[in-house]
Coordinates of N, CA, C and O in Angstrom, one line a residue:
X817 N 0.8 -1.2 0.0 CA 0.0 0.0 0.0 C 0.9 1.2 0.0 O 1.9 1.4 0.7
X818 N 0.4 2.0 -0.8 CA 1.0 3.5 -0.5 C 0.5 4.5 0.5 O -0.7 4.6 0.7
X819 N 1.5 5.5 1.1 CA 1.4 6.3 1.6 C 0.4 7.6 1.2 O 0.3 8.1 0.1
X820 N -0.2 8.0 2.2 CA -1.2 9.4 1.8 C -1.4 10.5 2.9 O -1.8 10.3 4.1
X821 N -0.8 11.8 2.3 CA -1.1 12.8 2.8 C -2.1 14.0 2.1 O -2.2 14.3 0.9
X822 N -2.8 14.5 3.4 CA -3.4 16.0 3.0 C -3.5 16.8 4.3 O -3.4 16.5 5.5
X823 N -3.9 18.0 3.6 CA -3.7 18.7 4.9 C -4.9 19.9 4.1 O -5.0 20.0 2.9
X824 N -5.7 20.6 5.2 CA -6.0 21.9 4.5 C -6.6 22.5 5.5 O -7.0 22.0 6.5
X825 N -6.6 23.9 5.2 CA -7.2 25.2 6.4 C -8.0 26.4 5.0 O -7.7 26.9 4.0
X826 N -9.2 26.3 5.9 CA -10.0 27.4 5.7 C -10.4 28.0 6.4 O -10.4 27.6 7.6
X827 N -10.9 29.5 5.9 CA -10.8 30.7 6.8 C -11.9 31.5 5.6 O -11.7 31.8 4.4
X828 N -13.4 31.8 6.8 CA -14.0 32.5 6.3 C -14.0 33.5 6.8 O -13.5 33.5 7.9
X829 N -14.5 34.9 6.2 CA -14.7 35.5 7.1 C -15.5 36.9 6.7 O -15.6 37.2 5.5
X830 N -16.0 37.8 7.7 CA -17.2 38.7 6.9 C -17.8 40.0 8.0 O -18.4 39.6 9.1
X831 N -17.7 41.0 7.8 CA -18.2 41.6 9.0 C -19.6 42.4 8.4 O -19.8 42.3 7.2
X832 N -20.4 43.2 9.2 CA -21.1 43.6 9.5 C -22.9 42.6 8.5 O -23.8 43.0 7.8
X833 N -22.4 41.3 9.2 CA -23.5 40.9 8.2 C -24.4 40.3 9.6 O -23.9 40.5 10.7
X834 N -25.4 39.7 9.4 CA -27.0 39.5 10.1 C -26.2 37.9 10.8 O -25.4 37.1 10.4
X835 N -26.8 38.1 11.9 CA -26.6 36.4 13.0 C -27.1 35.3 11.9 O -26.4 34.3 11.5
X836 N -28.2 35.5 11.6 CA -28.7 34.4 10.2 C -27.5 34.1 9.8 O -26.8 33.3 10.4
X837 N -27.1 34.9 8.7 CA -26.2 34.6 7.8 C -24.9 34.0 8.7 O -24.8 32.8 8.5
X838 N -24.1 34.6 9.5 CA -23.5 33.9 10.5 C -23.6 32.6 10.3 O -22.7 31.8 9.8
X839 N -24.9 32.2 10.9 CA -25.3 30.8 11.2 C -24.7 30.2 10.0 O -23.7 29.5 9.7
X840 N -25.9 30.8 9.3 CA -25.9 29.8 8.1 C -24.6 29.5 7.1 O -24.5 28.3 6.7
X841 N -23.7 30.4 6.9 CA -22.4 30.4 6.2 C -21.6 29.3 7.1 O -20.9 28.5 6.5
X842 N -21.8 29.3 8.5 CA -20.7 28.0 9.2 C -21.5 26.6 9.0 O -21.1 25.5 8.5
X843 N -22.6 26.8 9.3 CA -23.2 25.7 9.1 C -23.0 24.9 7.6 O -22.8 23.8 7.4
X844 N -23.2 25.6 7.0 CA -23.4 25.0 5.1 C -21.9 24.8 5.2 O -21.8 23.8 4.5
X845 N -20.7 25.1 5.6 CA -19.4 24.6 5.6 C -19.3 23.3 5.9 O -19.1 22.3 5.2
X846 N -19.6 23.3 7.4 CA -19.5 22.3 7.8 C -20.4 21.1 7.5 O -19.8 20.1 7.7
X847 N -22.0 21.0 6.8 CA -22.6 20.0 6.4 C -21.8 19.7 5.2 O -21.7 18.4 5.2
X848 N -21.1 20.3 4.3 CA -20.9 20.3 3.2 C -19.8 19.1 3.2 O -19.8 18.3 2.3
X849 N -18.8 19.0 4.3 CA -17.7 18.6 4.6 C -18.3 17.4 5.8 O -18.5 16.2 5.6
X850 N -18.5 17.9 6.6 CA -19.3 16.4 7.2 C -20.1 15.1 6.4 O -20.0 13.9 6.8
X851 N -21.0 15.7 4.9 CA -21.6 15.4 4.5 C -21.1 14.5 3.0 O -21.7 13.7 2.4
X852 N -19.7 15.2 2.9 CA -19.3 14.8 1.7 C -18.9 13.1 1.3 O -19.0 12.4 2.3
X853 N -18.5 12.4 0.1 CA -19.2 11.4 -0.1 C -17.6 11.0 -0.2 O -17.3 9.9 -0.7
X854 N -16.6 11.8 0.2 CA -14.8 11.5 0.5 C -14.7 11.5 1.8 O -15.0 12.6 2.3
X855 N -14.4 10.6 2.5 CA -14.3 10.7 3.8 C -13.0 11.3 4.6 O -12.8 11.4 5.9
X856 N -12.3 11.6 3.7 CA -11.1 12.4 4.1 C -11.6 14.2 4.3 O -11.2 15.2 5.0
X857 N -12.5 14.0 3.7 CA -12.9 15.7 4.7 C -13.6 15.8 5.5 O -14.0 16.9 5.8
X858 N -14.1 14.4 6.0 CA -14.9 14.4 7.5 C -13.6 14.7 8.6 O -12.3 14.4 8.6
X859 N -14.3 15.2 9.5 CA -13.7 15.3 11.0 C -12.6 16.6 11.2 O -11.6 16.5 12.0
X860 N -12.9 17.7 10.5 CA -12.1 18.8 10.4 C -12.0 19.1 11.7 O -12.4 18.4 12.6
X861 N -11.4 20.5 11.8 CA -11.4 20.6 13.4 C -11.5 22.5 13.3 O -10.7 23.3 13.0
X862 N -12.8 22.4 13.9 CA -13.4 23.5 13.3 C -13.4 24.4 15.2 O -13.5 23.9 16.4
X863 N -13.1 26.1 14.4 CA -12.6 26.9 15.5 C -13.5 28.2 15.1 O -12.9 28.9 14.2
X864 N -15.1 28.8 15.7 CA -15.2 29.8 15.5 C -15.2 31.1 16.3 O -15.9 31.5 17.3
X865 N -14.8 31.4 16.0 CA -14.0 33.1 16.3 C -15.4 34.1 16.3 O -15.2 34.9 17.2
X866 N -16.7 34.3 15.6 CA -17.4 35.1 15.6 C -17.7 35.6 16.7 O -17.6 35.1 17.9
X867 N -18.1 36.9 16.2 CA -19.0 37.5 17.9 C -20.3 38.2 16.7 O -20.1 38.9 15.7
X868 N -21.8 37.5 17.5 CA -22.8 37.7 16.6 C -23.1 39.1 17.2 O -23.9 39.7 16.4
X869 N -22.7 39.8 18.5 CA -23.3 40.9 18.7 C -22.7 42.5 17.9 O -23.2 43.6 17.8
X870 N -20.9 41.9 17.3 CA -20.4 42.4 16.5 C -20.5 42.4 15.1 O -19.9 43.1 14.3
X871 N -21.4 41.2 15.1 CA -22.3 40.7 13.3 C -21.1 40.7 12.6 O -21.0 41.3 11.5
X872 N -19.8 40.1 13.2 CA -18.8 39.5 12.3 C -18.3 37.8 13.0 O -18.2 37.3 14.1
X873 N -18.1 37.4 10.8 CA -18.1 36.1 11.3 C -16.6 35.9 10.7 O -15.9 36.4 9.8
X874 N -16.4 35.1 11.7 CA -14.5 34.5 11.6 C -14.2 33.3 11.9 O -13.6 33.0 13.0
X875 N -14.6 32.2 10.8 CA -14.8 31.0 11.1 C -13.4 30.0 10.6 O -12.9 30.4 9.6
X876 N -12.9 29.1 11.0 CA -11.5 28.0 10.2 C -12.4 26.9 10.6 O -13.3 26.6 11.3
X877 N -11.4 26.2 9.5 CA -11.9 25.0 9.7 C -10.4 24.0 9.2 O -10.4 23.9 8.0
X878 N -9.5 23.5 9.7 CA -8.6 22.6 9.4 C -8.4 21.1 9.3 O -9.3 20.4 9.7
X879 N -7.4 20.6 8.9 CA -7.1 19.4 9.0 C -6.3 18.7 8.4 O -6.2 18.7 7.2
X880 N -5.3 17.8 9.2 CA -4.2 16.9 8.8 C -4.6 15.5 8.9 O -5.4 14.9 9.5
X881 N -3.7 15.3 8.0 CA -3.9 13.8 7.8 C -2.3 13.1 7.1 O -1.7 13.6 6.1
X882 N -1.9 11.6 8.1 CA -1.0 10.9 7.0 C -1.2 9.9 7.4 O -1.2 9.6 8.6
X883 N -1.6 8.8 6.0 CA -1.4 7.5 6.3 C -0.7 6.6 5.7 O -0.8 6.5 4.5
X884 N 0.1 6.0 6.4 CA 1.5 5.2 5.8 C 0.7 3.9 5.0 O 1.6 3.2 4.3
X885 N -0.3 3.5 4.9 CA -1.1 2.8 3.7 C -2.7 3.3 3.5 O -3.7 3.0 4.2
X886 N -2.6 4.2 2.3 CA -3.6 4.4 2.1 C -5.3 3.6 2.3 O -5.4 2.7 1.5
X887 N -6.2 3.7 3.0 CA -7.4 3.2 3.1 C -7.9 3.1 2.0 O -8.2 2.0 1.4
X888 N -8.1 4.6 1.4 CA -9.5 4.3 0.1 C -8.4 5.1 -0.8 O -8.5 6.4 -0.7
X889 N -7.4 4.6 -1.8 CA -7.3 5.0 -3.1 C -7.9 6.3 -3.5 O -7.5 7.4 -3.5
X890 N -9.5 5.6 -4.2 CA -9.8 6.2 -4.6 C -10.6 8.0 -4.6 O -10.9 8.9 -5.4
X891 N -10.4 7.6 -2.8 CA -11.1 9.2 -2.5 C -9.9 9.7 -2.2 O -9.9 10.9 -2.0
X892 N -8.5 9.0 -2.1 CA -7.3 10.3 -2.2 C -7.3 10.8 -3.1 O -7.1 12.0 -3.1
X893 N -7.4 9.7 -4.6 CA -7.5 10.3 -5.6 C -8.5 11.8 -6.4 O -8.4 12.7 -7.2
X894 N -9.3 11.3 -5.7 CA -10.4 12.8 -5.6 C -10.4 13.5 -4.9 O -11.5 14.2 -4.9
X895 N -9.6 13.9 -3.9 CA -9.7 14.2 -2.6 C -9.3 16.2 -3.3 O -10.3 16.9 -3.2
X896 N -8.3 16.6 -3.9 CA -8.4 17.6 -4.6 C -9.9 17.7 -5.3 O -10.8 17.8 -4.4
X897 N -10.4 17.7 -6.3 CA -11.5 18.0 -6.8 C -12.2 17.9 -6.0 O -12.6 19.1 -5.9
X898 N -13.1 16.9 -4.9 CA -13.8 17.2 -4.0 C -14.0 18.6 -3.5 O -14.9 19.4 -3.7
X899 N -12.4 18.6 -2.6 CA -12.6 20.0 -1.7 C -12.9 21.3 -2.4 O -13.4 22.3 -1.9
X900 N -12.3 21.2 -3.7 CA -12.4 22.5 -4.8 C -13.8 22.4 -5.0 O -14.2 23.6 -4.7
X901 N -15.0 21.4 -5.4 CA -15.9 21.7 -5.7 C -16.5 22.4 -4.2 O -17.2 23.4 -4.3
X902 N -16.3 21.9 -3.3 CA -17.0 22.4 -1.7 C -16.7 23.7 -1.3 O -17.3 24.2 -0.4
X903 N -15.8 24.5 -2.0 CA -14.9 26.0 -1.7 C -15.5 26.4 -2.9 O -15.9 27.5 -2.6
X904 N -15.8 26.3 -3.9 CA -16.5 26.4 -5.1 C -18.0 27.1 -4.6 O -18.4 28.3 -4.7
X905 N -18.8 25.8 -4.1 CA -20.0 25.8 -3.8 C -20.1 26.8 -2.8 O -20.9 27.7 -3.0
X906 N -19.3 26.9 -1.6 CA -19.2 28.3 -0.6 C -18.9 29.4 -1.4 O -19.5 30.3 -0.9
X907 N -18.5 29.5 -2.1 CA -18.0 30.9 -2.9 C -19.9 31.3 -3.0 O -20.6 32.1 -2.4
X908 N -20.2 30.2 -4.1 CA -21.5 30.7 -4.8 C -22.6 30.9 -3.8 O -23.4 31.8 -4.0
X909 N -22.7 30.0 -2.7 CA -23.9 30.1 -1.9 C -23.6 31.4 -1.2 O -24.6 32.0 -0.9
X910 N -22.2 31.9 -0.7 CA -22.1 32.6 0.3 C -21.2 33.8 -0.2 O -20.2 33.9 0.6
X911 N -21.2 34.8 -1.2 CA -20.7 35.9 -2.0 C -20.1 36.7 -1.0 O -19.0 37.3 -1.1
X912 N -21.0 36.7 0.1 CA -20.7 38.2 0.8 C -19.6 37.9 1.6 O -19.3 38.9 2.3
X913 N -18.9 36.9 1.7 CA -17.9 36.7 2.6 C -16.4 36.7 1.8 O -16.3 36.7 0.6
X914 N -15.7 36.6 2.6 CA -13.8 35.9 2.4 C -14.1 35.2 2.3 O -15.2 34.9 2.8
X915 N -13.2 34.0 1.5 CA -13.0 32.7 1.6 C -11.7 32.8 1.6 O -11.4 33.7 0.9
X916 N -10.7 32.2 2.3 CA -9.2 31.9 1.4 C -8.6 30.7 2.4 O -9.2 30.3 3.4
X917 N -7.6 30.4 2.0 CA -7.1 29.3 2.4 C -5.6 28.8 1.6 O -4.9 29.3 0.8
X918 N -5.6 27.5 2.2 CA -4.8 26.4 1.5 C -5.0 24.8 1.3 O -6.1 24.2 1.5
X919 N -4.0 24.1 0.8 CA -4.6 22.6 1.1 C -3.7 22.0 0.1 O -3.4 22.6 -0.9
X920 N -3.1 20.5 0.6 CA -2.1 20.3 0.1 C -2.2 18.4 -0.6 O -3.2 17.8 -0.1
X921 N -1.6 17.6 -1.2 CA -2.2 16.6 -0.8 C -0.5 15.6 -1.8 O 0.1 16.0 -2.8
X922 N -0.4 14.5 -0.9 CA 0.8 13.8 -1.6 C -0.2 12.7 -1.9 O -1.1 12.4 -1.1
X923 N 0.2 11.8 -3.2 CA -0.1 10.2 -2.9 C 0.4 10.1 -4.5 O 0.7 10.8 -5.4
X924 N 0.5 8.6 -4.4 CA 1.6 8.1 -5.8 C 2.5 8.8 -6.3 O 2.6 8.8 -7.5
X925 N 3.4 9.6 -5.6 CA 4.3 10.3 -6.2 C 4.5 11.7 -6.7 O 5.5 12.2 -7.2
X926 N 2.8 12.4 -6.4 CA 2.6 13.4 -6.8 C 2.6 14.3 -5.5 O 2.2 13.8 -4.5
X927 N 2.8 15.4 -5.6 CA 2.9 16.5 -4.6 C 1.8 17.6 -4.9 O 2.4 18.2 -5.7
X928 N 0.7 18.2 -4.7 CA 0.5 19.2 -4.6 C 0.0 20.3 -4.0 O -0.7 20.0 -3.0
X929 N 0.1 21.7 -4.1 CA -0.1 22.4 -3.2 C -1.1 23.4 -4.0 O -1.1 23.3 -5.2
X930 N -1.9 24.2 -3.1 CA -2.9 24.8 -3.8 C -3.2 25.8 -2.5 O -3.1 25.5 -1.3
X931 N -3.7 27.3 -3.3 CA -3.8 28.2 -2.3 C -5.4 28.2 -3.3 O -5.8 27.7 -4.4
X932 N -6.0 29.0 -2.1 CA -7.2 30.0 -3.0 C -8.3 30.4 -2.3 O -8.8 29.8 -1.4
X933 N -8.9 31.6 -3.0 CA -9.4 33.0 -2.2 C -10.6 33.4 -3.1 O -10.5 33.1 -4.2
X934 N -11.6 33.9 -2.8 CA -12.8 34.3 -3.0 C -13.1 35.5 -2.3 O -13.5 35.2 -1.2
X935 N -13.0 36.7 -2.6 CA -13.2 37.8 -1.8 C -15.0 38.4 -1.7 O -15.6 38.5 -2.7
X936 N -15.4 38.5 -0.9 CA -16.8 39.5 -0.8 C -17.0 39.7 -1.8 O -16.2 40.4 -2.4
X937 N -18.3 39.1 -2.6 CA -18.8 40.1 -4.1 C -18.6 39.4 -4.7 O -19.2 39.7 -5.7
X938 N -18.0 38.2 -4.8 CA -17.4 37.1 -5.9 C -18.0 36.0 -5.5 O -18.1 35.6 -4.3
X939 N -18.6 35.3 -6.6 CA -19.5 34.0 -5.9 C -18.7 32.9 -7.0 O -19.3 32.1 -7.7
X940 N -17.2 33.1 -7.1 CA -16.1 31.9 -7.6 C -15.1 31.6 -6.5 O -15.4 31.8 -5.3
X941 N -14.4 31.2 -6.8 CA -12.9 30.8 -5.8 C -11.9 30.8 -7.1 O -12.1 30.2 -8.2
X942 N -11.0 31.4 -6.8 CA -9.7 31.6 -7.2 C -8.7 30.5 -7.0 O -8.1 30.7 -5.9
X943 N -8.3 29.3 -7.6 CA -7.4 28.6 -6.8 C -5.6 28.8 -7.8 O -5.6 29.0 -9.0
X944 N -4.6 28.7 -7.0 CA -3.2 28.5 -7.9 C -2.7 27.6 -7.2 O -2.6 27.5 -6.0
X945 N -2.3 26.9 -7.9 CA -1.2 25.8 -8.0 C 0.1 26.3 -7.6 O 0.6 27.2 -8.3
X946 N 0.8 25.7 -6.5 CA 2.2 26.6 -6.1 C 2.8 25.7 -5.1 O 3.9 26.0 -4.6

């Protein structure tokens, strides 16, 4: 079996917007990633920072991982496109915020690293390869 790593940190973030939205912008992260059908982005380790009486939200959500014989192949192998579609999907559902981050992932020999950012107003994600 081969070896598999990833790693990644997200960081939303947004001020003067409504407790709703608050809610809802951490929550739809987190289902999204709880929910997902890769089990490598279950169990993040999520840290929120908001204060709703300041109606700013400042949410992360991280996570490491290495396994000296890969479990499931095939969701390492997807394990990039997954997360890109899920930072994707946050972009679009949730405009009015920051998005940015990182996230990295080794397996069969390949390395890669990836930054990327979605600013307020933009309902895409920006990602580079670096």
């Amino acid at each position: 079996m081969e070896p598999f790593e990833m790693n990644f940190k997200i960081y939303l973030e947004a001020d003067d917007i409504g407790q709703s939205r608050i809610h809802t912008s951490t929550a739809f992260l987190k289902n999204r990633m709880e929910n997902s059908r890769n089990r490598y982005l279950h169990g993040a380790a999520y840290d929120d920072e908001s204060d709703l009486d300041a109606f700013t939200l400042r949410f992360y959500a991280e996570k490491q991982l290495r396994e000296e014989a890969c479990a499931s192949p095939q969701e390492a192998l997807d394990f990039v496109m997954d997360l890109a579609q899920i930072l994707e999907d946050v972009a679009a559902a949730h405009s009015f915020l920051d998005l940015e981050g990182e996230f990295s992932w080794k397996f069969r020999g390949e390395d890669k690293r990836y930054e990327f950012r979605s600013e307020g107003g933009s309902d895409w994600c920006d990602f580079v390869e670096g």
